[in-house]
């Protein structure tokens, strides 16, 4: 029922190509040429529209200049290159707000194509891997266990009809869209495994510090996992997977299950790197 409700909502959604453009920028680490953006929008847009969303814009070089001007609080364009603004706060720390805004728009687009991204990330591992991904990402994307087979087949049909299924560069792109979420979940599982029974606020703070380190070093390529919503939903996911329990004194974690969850998430990251050649 939830999956059907999401599809009905998407069929009533009217948007533009801008969220997809942000998703592309994120995959390209915040900088890409207009030529690259247009080329990837050319195949991503039909894939997104299969979800039912209506994209009422006509991307062109002029359109990108207009969009950058409209979103100049986090984007800029130099010649043919669109990029996320880089700077420091008044306190001298890196200003991550532009990256967080990019992630917010990217996540909107990801909701339209996430089943295809999961399928691309599974590679040749089939529906069982698809089921595992759904469980790992259950607090990020809506799914229902009883419809997994239908969604798997629908995604195969969508990717095939949009000439994506047998196009390695396109499947690599789709697979990479989910990498930050899986890496973020694995990092949080590692972090909480080192903690005792801490209250949620303390757990969230510790996880955020660990994630900030990984983003700063480039180990995580997206700023999406830095959001409090992501951290809290990941903790909720770990509890749902049986890796921990909420008690009055705080969280109590099961290290063996945490290790299993982290390993499951990283197994897909290895698959994604294999796809990436």
Tab-separated table of C-alpha atoms in Angstrom:
chain	number	residue	atom	x	y	z
A	1	UNK	CA	0.000	0.000	0.000
A	2	UNK	CA	2.791	2.465	0.885
A	3	UNK	CA	4.584	1.833	-2.405
A	4	UNK	CA	1.367	2.426	-4.340
A	5	UNK	CA	0.736	5.650	-2.431
A	6	UNK	CA	4.235	6.880	-3.300
A	7	UNK	CA	3.634	6.066	-6.974
A	8	UNK	CA	0.332	7.935	-6.916
A	9	UNK	CA	2.053	10.937	-5.360
A	10	UNK	CA	4.806	10.839	-7.978
A	11	UNK	CA	2.245	10.720	-10.774
A	12	UNK	CA	0.861	13.995	-9.444
A	13	UNK	CA	4.292	15.624	-9.090
A	14	UNK	CA	5.257	18.436	-11.436
A	15	UNK	CA	8.895	19.460	-11.270
A	16	UNK	CA	11.804	20.542	-13.464
A	17	UNK	CA	15.092	18.925	-14.447
A	18	UNK	CA	16.912	20.894	-11.741
A	19	UNK	CA	16.858	18.174	-9.014
A	20	UNK	CA	18.289	15.700	-11.534
A	21	UNK	CA	20.980	18.222	-12.480
A	22	UNK	CA	21.904	18.498	-8.792
A	23	UNK	CA	22.078	14.712	-8.532
A	24	UNK	CA	24.494	14.665	-11.469
A	25	UNK	CA	26.603	17.406	-9.880
A	26	UNK	CA	26.770	15.415	-6.662
A	27	UNK	CA	27.997	12.291	-8.458
A	28	UNK	CA	30.641	14.447	-10.157
A	29	UNK	CA	31.810	15.775	-6.767
A	30	UNK	CA	30.165	19.173	-7.152
A	31	UNK	CA	31.515	20.216	-10.543
A	32	UNK	CA	30.571	19.316	-14.124
A	33	UNK	CA	30.447	20.916	-17.545
A	34	UNK	CA	27.149	21.988	-19.062
A	35	UNK	CA	27.862	19.515	-21.859
A	36	UNK	CA	28.142	16.649	-19.370
A	37	UNK	CA	25.032	17.745	-17.489
A	38	UNK	CA	22.959	17.928	-20.671
A	39	UNK	CA	24.198	14.543	-21.894
A	40	UNK	CA	23.325	12.807	-18.633
A	41	UNK	CA	19.979	14.568	-18.291
A	42	UNK	CA	19.167	13.244	-21.749
A	43	UNK	CA	18.925	9.665	-20.437
A	44	UNK	CA	18.128	10.291	-16.765
A	45	UNK	CA	14.998	12.347	-17.438
A	46	UNK	CA	13.101	9.553	-19.279
A	47	UNK	CA	14.063	7.158	-16.478
A	48	UNK	CA	12.698	9.557	-13.847
A	49	UNK	CA	9.533	10.192	-15.829
A	50	UNK	CA	8.743	6.482	-15.787
A	51	UNK	CA	8.012	6.981	-12.059
A	52	UNK	CA	5.182	9.323	-13.038
A	53	UNK	CA	6.824	12.674	-12.302
A	54	UNK	CA	6.306	15.381	-14.948
A	55	UNK	CA	9.411	17.423	-15.775
A	56	UNK	CA	8.268	20.714	-17.264
A	57	UNK	CA	11.477	22.343	-18.434
A	58	UNK	CA	13.714	22.222	-21.493
A	59	UNK	CA	17.386	21.974	-20.456
A	60	UNK	CA	19.876	23.947	-22.528
A	61	UNK	CA	23.004	25.992	-21.912
A	62	UNK	CA	20.811	29.070	-21.439
A	63	UNK	CA	18.558	27.163	-19.024
A	64	UNK	CA	21.573	26.221	-16.884
A	65	UNK	CA	22.705	29.849	-16.696
A	66	UNK	CA	19.207	30.817	-15.571
A	67	UNK	CA	19.110	28.038	-12.942
A	68	UNK	CA	22.510	28.987	-11.543
A	69	UNK	CA	21.396	32.599	-11.286
A	70	UNK	CA	18.223	31.483	-9.500
A	71	UNK	CA	20.207	29.266	-7.092
A	72	UNK	CA	23.257	31.479	-6.707
A	73	UNK	CA	23.199	30.885	-2.938
A	74	UNK	CA	24.907	27.546	-3.577
A	75	UNK	CA	25.831	27.329	-7.294
A	76	UNK	CA	28.077	29.240	-9.685
A	77	UNK	CA	29.077	28.880	-13.331
A	78	UNK	CA	32.469	29.674	-14.840
A	79	UNK	CA	32.496	29.364	-18.602
A	80	UNK	CA	31.082	25.898	-19.277
A	81	UNK	CA	31.567	24.595	-15.727
A	82	UNK	CA	28.767	24.529	-13.159
A	83	UNK	CA	30.027	24.061	-9.606
A	84	UNK	CA	28.971	24.227	-5.980
A	85	UNK	CA	30.160	27.299	-4.099
A	86	UNK	CA	33.192	26.769	-1.870
A	87	UNK	CA	34.062	29.073	1.008
A	88	UNK	CA	34.460	29.509	4.735
A	89	UNK	CA	32.139	30.635	7.490
A	90	UNK	CA	32.761	33.751	9.554
A	91	UNK	CA	34.482	31.476	12.091
A	92	UNK	CA	36.902	30.206	9.454
A	93	UNK	CA	35.365	26.732	9.135
A	94	UNK	CA	34.436	25.278	5.726
A	95	UNK	CA	30.933	26.402	4.755
A	96	UNK	CA	29.018	23.177	4.091
A	97	UNK	CA	25.632	24.837	3.530
A	98	UNK	CA	26.007	24.884	-0.301
A	99	UNK	CA	26.766	21.151	-0.273
A	100	UNK	CA	23.812	20.437	2.011
A	101	UNK	CA	21.499	22.378	-0.311
A	102	UNK	CA	22.830	20.380	-3.265
A	103	UNK	CA	22.164	17.158	-1.338
A	104	UNK	CA	18.613	18.275	-0.547
A	105	UNK	CA	17.760	18.750	-4.228
A	106	UNK	CA	19.628	15.558	-5.171
A	107	UNK	CA	17.616	13.518	-2.703
A	108	UNK	CA	14.392	14.763	-4.273
A	109	UNK	CA	15.503	13.392	-7.646
A	110	UNK	CA	16.744	10.178	-6.076
A	111	UNK	CA	13.230	9.387	-4.861
A	112	UNK	CA	12.175	9.133	-8.522
A	113	UNK	CA	14.827	6.620	-9.571
A	114	UNK	CA	15.929	4.800	-6.405
A	115	UNK	CA	14.579	1.338	-7.418
A	116	UNK	CA	16.699	1.504	-10.577
A	117	UNK	CA	19.698	2.673	-8.525
A	118	UNK	CA	19.266	-0.343	-6.244
A	119	UNK	CA	19.049	-2.671	-9.224
A	120	UNK	CA	22.207	-1.169	-10.725
A	121	UNK	CA	24.023	-1.549	-7.414
A	122	UNK	CA	23.005	-5.218	-7.176
A	123	UNK	CA	24.798	-5.967	-10.430
A	124	UNK	CA	24.435	-9.666	-11.212
A	125	UNK	CA	23.535	-10.625	-7.627
A	126	UNK	CA	19.795	-10.719	-8.330
A	127	UNK	CA	16.661	-10.273	-6.281
A	128	UNK	CA	18.103	-11.501	-2.970
A	129	UNK	CA	20.638	-8.673	-3.056
A	130	UNK	CA	17.785	-6.309	-3.956
A	131	UNK	CA	15.932	-7.460	-0.826
A	132	UNK	CA	19.029	-6.890	1.308
A	133	UNK	CA	19.428	-3.371	-0.073
A	134	UNK	CA	15.805	-2.593	0.720
A	135	UNK	CA	16.363	-3.584	4.335
A	136	UNK	CA	19.595	-1.580	4.628
A	137	UNK	CA	17.908	1.511	3.159
A	138	UNK	CA	14.467	1.003	4.709
A	139	UNK	CA	14.454	4.325	6.569
A	140	UNK	CA	15.610	6.303	3.513
A	141	UNK	CA	13.247	4.928	0.852
A	142	UNK	CA	9.745	3.477	1.095
A	143	UNK	CA	9.479	-0.219	0.336
A	144	UNK	CA	7.134	-3.063	1.135
A	145	UNK	CA	8.441	-6.611	1.415
A	146	UNK	CA	5.404	-8.150	-0.282
A	147	UNK	CA	5.963	-6.037	-3.425
A	148	UNK	CA	9.721	-6.540	-3.780
A	149	UNK	CA	9.366	-8.997	-6.655
A	150	UNK	CA	7.045	-6.664	-8.567
A	151	UNK	CA	9.294	-3.639	-8.017
A	152	UNK	CA	12.350	-5.639	-9.068
A	153	UNK	CA	10.684	-6.675	-12.331
A	154	UNK	CA	9.280	-3.186	-12.966
A	155	UNK	CA	12.749	-1.676	-12.493
A	156	UNK	CA	14.252	-4.211	-14.904
A	157	UNK	CA	11.609	-3.284	-17.481
A	158	UNK	CA	12.159	0.449	-16.932
A	159	UNK	CA	15.936	0.211	-17.312
A	160	UNK	CA	15.601	-2.011	-20.372
A	161	UNK	CA	13.053	0.201	-22.137
A	162	UNK	CA	15.156	3.322	-21.404
A	163	UNK	CA	18.317	1.658	-22.804
A	164	UNK	CA	20.058	1.741	-19.428
A	165	UNK	CA	20.261	-1.913	-18.375
A	166	UNK	CA	23.094	-2.873	-20.758
A	167	UNK	CA	24.870	0.506	-20.678
A	168	UNK	CA	27.782	0.218	-18.173
A	169	UNK	CA	28.392	3.947	-17.782
A	170	UNK	CA	24.740	4.542	-16.962
A	171	UNK	CA	24.509	1.686	-14.463
A	172	UNK	CA	27.732	2.908	-12.819
A	173	UNK	CA	26.162	6.334	-12.398
A	174	UNK	CA	22.968	4.910	-10.869
A	175	UNK	CA	24.909	2.637	-8.520
A	176	UNK	CA	27.074	5.503	-7.277
A	177	UNK	CA	23.984	7.505	-6.233
A	178	UNK	CA	23.413	5.159	-3.272
A	179	UNK	CA	27.045	4.865	-2.201
A	180	UNK	CA	26.936	7.729	0.361
A	181	UNK	CA	23.912	6.239	2.129
A	182	UNK	CA	25.462	2.790	2.456
A	183	UNK	CA	28.850	4.129	3.477
A	184	UNK	CA	27.180	6.446	5.979
A	185	UNK	CA	25.205	3.552	7.487
A	186	UNK	CA	28.340	1.395	7.739
A	187	UNK	CA	30.241	4.268	9.378
A	188	UNK	CA	27.451	4.805	11.915
A	189	UNK	CA	27.374	1.068	12.676
A	190	UNK	CA	31.145	1.171	13.283
A	191	UNK	CA	30.811	4.248	15.473
A	192	UNK	CA	28.057	2.967	17.740
A	193	UNK	CA	29.827	-0.393	18.131
A	194	UNK	CA	32.467	1.487	20.121
A	195	UNK	CA	29.915	3.168	22.391
A	196	UNK	CA	28.183	2.038	25.536
A	197	UNK	CA	24.569	2.710	26.465
A	198	UNK	CA	24.384	6.371	25.512
A	199	UNK	CA	21.379	8.648	25.155
A	200	UNK	CA	20.318	9.493	21.606
A	201	UNK	CA	21.767	13.012	21.678
A	202	UNK	CA	25.196	11.681	22.643
A	203	UNK	CA	25.058	8.924	20.045
A	204	UNK	CA	24.058	11.377	17.300
A	205	UNK	CA	26.877	13.774	18.246
A	206	UNK	CA	29.482	10.993	18.190
A	207	UNK	CA	28.239	9.706	14.824
A	208	UNK	CA	28.193	13.188	13.319
A	209	UNK	CA	31.791	13.796	14.388
A	210	UNK	CA	32.885	10.518	12.786
A	211	UNK	CA	30.996	11.296	9.579
A	212	UNK	CA	32.493	14.807	9.422
A	213	UNK	CA	35.957	13.271	9.569
A	214	UNK	CA	35.141	10.877	6.733
A	215	UNK	CA	33.700	13.677	4.570
A	216	UNK	CA	36.702	15.927	5.277
A	217	UNK	CA	39.123	13.192	4.218
A	218	UNK	CA	37.089	12.347	1.106
A	219	UNK	CA	36.227	8.848	2.280
A	220	UNK	CA	32.559	9.821	1.926
A	221	UNK	CA	31.994	11.866	-1.230
A	222	UNK	CA	28.620	13.378	-0.337
A	223	UNK	CA	27.437	15.638	2.455
A	224	UNK	CA	24.054	13.866	2.696
A	225	UNK	CA	25.119	11.655	5.650
A	226	UNK	CA	25.940	14.745	7.726
A	227	UNK	CA	22.283	15.671	8.145
A	228	UNK	CA	20.709	14.947	11.517
A	229	UNK	CA	17.755	13.343	9.740
A	230	UNK	CA	20.062	10.810	8.080
A	231	UNK	CA	21.869	9.959	11.313
A	232	UNK	CA	18.644	9.507	13.260
A	233	UNK	CA	17.038	7.437	10.500
A	234	UNK	CA	20.168	5.254	10.332
A	235	UNK	CA	19.969	4.616	14.073
A	236	UNK	CA	16.323	3.707	13.594
A	237	UNK	CA	17.346	1.346	10.780
A	238	UNK	CA	19.968	-0.361	12.971
A	239	UNK	CA	17.334	-0.953	15.649
A	240	UNK	CA	14.901	-2.327	13.028
A	241	UNK	CA	17.618	-4.701	11.813
A	242	UNK	CA	18.070	-6.070	15.333
A	243	UNK	CA	21.454	-4.426	15.900
A	244	UNK	CA	20.320	-2.479	18.957
A	245	UNK	CA	17.535	-1.605	21.352
A	246	UNK	CA	16.271	1.589	22.906
A	247	UNK	CA	16.203	1.505	26.690
A	248	UNK	CA	15.577	4.182	29.279
A	249	UNK	CA	19.309	4.629	29.790
A	250	UNK	CA	19.918	4.941	26.051
A	251	UNK	CA	20.817	2.625	23.185
A	252	UNK	CA	22.168	-0.848	23.849
A	253	UNK	CA	23.999	-2.286	20.851
A	254	UNK	CA	24.720	-5.828	19.687
A	255	UNK	CA	28.226	-5.685	18.241
A	256	UNK	CA	27.942	-8.914	16.243
A	257	UNK	CA	24.830	-7.682	14.421
A	258	UNK	CA	26.356	-4.232	13.901
A	259	UNK	CA	29.332	-5.908	12.241
A	260	UNK	CA	26.995	-7.897	9.977
A	261	UNK	CA	25.122	-4.752	8.941
A	262	UNK	CA	28.356	-2.849	8.232
A	263	UNK	CA	29.716	-5.774	6.210
A	264	UNK	CA	26.473	-6.097	4.226
A	265	UNK	CA	26.566	-2.377	3.373
A	266	UNK	CA	30.234	-2.500	2.393
A	267	UNK	CA	29.664	-5.559	0.205
A	268	UNK	CA	27.571	-3.355	-2.077
A	269	UNK	CA	30.240	-0.673	-2.064
A	270	UNK	CA	32.725	-3.259	-3.302
A	271	UNK	CA	30.217	-4.207	-6.006
A	272	UNK	CA	29.874	-0.549	-6.990
A	273	UNK	CA	33.650	-0.158	-7.295
A	274	UNK	CA	33.756	-3.305	-9.431
A	275	UNK	CA	31.144	-1.784	-11.731
A	276	UNK	CA	33.228	1.377	-11.823
A	277	UNK	CA	36.164	-0.583	-13.142
